[in-house]
mmCIF file of C-alpha atoms and ligand atoms in Angstrom:
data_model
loop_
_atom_site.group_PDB
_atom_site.id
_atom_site.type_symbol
_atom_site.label_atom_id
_atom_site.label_comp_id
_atom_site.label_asym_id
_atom_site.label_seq_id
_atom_site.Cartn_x
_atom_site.Cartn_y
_atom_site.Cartn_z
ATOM 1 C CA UNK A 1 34.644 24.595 -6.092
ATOM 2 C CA UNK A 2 33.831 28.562 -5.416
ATOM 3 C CA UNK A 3 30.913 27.933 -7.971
ATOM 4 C CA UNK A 4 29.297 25.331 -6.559
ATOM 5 C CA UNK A 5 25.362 25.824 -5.782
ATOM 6 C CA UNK A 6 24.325 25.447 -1.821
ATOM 7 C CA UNK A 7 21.232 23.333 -1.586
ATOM 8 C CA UNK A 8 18.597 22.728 1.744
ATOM 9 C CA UNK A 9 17.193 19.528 2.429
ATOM 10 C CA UNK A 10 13.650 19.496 4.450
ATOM 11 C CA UNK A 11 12.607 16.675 5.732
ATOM 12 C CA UNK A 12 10.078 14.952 8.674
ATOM 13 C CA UNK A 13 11.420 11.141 8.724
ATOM 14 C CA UNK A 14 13.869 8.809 7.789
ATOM 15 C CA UNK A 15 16.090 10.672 5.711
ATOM 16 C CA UNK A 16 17.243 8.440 3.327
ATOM 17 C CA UNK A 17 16.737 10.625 0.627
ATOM 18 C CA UNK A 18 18.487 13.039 2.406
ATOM 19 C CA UNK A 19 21.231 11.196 2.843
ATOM 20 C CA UNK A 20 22.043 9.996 -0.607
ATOM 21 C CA UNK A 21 21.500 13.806 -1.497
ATOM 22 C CA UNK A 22 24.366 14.279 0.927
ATOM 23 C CA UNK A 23 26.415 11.648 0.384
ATOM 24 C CA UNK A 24 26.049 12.373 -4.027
ATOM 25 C CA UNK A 25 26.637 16.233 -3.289
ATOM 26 C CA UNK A 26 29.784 15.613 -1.513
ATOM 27 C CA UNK A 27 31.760 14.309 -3.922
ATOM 28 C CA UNK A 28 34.102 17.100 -4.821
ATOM 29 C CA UNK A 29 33.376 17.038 -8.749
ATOM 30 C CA UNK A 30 29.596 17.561 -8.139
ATOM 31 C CA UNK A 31 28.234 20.789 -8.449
ATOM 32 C CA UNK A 32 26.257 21.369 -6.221
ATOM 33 C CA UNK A 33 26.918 20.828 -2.101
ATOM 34 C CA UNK A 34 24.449 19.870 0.664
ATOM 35 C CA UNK A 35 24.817 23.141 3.518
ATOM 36 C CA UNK A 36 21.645 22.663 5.551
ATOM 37 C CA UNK A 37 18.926 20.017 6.785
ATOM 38 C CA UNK A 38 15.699 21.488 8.401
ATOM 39 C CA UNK A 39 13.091 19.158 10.019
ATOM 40 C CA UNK A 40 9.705 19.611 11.400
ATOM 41 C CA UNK A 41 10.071 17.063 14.107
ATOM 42 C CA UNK A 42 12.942 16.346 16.325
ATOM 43 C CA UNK A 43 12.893 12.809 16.559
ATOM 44 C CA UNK A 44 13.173 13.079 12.519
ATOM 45 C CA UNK A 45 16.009 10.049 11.634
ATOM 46 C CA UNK A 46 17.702 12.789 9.259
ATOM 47 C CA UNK A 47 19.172 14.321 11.978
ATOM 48 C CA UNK A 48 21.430 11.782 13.037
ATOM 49 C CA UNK A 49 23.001 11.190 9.529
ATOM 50 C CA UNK A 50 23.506 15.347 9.304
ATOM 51 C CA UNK A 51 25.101 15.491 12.767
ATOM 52 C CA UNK A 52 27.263 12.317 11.727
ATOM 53 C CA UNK A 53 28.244 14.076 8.548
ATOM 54 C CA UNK A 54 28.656 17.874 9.762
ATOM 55 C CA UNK A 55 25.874 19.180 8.254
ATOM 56 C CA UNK A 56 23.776 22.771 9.566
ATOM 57 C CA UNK A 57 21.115 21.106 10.759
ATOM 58 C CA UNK A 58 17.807 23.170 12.420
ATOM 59 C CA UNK A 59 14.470 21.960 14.289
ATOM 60 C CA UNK A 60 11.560 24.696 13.077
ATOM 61 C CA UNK A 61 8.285 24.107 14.931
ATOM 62 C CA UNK A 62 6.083 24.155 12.097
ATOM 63 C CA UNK A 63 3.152 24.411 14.081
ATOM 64 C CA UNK A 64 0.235 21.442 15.317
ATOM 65 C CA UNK A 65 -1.717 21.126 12.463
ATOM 66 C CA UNK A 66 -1.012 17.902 10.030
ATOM 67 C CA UNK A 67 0.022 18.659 6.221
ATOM 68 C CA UNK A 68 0.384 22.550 6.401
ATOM 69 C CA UNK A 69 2.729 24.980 8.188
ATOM 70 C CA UNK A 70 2.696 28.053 9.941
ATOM 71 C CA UNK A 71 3.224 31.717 7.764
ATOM 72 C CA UNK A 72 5.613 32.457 10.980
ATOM 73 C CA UNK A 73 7.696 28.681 9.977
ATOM 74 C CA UNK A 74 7.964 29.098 6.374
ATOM 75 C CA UNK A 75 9.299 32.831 7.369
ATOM 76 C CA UNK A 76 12.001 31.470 9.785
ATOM 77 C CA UNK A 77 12.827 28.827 7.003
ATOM 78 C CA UNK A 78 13.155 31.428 4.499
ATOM 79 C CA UNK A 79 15.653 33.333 6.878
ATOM 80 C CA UNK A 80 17.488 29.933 7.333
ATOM 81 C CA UNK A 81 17.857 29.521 3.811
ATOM 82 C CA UNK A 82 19.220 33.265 3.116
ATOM 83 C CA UNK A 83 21.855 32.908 5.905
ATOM 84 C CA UNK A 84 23.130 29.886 4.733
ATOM 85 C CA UNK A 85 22.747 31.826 1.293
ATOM 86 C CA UNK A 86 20.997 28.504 0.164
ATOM 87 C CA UNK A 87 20.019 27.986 -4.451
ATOM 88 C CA UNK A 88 17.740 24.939 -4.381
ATOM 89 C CA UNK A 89 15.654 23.396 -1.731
ATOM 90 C CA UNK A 90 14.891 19.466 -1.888
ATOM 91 C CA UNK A 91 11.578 18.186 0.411
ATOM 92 C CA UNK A 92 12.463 14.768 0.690
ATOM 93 C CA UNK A 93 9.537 13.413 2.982
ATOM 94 C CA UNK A 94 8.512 16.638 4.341
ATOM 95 C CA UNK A 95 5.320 15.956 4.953
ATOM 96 C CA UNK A 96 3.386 19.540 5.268
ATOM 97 C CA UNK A 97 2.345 21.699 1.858
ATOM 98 C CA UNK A 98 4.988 24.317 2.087
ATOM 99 C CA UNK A 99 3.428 27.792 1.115
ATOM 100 C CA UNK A 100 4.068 31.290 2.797
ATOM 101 C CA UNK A 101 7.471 33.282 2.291
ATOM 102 C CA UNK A 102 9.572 30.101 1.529
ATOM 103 C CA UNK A 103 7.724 28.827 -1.731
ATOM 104 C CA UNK A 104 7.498 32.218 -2.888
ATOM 105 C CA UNK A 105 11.233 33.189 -2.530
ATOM 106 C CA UNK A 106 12.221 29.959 -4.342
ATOM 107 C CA UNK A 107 9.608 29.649 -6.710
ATOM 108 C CA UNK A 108 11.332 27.375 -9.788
ATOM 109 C CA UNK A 109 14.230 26.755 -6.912
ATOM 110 C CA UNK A 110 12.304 24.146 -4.669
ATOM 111 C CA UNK A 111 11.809 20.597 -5.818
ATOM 112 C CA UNK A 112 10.150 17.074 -4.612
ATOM 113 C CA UNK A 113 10.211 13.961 -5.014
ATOM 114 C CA UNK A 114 7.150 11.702 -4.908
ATOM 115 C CA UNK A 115 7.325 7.737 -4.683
ATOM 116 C CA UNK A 116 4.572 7.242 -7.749
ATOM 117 C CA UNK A 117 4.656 8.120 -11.702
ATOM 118 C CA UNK A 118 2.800 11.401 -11.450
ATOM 119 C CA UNK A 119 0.106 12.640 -12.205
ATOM 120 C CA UNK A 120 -1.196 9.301 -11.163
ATOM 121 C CA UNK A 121 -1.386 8.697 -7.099
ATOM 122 C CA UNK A 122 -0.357 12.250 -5.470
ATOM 123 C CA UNK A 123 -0.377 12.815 -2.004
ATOM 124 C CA UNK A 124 0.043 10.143 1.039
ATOM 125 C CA UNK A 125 0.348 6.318 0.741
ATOM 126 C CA UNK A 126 1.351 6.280 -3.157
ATOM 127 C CA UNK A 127 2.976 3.389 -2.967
ATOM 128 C CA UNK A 128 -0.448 1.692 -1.684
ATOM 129 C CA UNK A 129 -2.435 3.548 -4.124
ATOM 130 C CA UNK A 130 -0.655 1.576 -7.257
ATOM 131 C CA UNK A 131 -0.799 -1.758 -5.727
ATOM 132 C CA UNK A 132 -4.155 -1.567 -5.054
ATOM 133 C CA UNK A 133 -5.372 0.450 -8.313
ATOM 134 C CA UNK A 134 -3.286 -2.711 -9.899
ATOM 135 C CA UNK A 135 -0.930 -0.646 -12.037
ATOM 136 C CA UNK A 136 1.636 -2.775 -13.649
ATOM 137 C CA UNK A 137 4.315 0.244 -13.576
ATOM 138 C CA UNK A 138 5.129 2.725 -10.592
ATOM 139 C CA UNK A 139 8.213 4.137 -9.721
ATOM 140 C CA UNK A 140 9.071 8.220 -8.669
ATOM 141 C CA UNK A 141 9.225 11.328 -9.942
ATOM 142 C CA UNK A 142 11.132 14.742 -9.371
ATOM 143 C CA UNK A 143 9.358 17.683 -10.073
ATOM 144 C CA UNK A 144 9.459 21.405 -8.962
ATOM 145 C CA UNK A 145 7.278 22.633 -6.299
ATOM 146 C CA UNK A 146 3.910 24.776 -7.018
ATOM 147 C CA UNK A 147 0.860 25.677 -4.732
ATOM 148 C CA UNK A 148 -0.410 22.667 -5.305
ATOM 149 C CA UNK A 149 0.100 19.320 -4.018
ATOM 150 C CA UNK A 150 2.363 16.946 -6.378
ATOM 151 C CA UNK A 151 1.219 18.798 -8.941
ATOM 152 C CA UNK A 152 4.812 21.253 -10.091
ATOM 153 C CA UNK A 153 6.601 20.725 -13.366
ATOM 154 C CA UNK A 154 8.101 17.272 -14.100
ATOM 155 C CA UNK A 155 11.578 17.159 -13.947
ATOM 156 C CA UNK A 156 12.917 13.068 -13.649
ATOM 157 C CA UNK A 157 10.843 9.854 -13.410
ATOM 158 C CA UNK A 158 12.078 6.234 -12.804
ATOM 159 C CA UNK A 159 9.962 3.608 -13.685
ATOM 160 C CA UNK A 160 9.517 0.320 -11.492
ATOM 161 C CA UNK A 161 7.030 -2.444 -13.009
ATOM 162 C CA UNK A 162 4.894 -4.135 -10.344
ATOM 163 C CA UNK A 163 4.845 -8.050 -9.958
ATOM 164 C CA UNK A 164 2.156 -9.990 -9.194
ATOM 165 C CA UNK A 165 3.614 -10.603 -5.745
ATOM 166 C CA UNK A 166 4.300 -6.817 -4.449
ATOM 167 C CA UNK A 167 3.019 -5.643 -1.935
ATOM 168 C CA UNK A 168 2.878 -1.621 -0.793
ATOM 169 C CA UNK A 169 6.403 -2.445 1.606
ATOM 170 C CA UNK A 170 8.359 -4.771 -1.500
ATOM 171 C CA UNK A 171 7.091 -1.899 -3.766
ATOM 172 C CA UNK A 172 8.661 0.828 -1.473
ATOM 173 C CA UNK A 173 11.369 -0.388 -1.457
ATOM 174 C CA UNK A 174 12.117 -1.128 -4.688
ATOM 175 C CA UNK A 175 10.992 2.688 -5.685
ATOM 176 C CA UNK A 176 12.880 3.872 -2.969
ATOM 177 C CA UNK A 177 16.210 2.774 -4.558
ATOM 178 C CA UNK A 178 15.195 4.816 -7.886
ATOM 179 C CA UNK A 179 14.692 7.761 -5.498
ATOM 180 C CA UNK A 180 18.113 7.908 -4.368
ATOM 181 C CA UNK A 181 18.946 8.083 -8.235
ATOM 182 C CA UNK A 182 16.917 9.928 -9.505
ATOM 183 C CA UNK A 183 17.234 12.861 -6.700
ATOM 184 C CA UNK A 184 20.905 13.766 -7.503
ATOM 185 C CA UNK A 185 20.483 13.416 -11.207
ATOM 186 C CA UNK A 186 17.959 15.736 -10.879
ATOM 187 C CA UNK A 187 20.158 18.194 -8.546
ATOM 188 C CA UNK A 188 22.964 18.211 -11.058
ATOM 189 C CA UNK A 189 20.556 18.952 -13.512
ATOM 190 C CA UNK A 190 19.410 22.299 -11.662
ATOM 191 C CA UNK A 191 23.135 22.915 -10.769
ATOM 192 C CA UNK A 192 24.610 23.081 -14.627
ATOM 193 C CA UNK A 193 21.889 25.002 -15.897
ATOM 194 C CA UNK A 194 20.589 22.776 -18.129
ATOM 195 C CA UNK A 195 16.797 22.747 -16.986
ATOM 196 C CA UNK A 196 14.502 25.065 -19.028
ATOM 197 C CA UNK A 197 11.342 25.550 -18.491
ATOM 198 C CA UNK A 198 8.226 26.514 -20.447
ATOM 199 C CA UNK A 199 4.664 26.470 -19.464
ATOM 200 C CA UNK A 200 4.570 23.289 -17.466
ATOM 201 C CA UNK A 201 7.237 21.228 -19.312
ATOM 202 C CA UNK A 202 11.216 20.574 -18.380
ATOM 203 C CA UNK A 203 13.354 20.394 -21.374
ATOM 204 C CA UNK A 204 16.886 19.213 -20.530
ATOM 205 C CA UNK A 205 19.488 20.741 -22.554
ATOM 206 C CA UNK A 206 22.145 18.130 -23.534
ATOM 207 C CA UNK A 207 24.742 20.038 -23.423
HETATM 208 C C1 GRF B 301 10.040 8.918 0.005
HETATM 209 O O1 GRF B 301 9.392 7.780 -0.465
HETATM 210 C C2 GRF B 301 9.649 10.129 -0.789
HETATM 211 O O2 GRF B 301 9.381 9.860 -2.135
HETATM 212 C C3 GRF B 301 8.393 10.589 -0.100
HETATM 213 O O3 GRF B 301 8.631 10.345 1.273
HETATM 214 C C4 GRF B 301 9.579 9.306 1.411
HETATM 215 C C5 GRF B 301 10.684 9.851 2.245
HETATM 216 O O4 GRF B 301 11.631 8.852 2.551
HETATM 217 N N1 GRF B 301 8.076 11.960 -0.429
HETATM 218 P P1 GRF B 301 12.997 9.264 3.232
HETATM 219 O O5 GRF B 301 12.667 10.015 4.515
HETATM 220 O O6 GRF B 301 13.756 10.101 2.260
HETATM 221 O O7 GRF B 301 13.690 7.970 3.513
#
């Protein structure tokens, strides 16, 4: 469909997230479609799924130091995203805070998702972080993208309760399967419009 919004995925690892953005976008009655991957790291496993699939995908050296990125990589990213005329972008496991020219062009059009009920357990090894901490529920959230780190507008959670035997991998996994849920609802969301926001809160229209 002509109307259909063009989202980016970025991403440093695994890519599952990626993938069932892909796979959930390209069902022809979706409205939104999945035009470009961009990684920091070319051994990143999203790569192979967006080669496998046909989708745009670009390497951008985001420069050597851990968590943050280059003004000169969040400038080519930006130019990515206007040439492939791109509406949302979706980190999924990008791991670097992405600031510069990229976060300001899509400010309110850039979202993450986070394996942990926010505001509880931001940043690396959330997962871990509830296990230990002994939380009974965990689970993800979707949320739009701000200076700071895991701490934009909430847009989806999905909760998972915690049983006595979890560990940080049995809870991972069991998150990780709300993730790939929760992600496209979220997209669709975005894509019909029906996300308003005001002050820090995400009203869903129902119609
Ligand atoms: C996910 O758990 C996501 O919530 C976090 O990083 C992980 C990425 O996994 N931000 P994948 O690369 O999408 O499989």
């Amino acid at each position: 469909m002509g109307t259909d919004i063009k989202i980016a995925v970025l991403a440093s690892g695994r890519g599952s997230n990626f993938k069932a953005l892909a796979e959930a976008t390209s069902d022809e009655s979706f409205p939104a479609k999945t035009v470009l991957l961009m990684v920091d790291n070319p051994d990143a496993g999203a790569l192979a799924y967006a080669s496998k699939s046909g989708i745009a995908a670009e390497v951008v050296d985001c420069g050597s130091r851990r968590g943050s990125m280059t003004p000169e990589s969040s400038e080519s990213m930006a130019e990515l995203c206007a040439r492939h005329e791109i509406d949302l972008i979706c980190l999924a496991g990008f791991m670097r805070i992405v600031k510069g020219k990229l976060l300001d062009r899509y400010a309110g059009r850039m979202m993450n998702i986070h394996p942990a009920l926010l505001p509880s357990f931001k940043g690396l090894d959330a997962q871990e972080q509830a296990v230990d901490y002994g939380v009974k529920l965990s689970g993800c959230t979707v949320h739009f993208v701000d200076k700071g780190i895991d701490t934009g507008a909430i847009i989806i959670q999905k909760v998972v309760p915690i049983e006595n035997d979890d560990t940080a991998e049995s809870l991972s996994i069991k998150i990780l399967r709300e993730e790939h849920r929760a992600y496209p609802e979220a997209v669709r969301l975005f894509a019909e419009k029906r996300l308003k926001i005001r002050e820090r809160r995400v009203f869903i229209d129902d119609e």
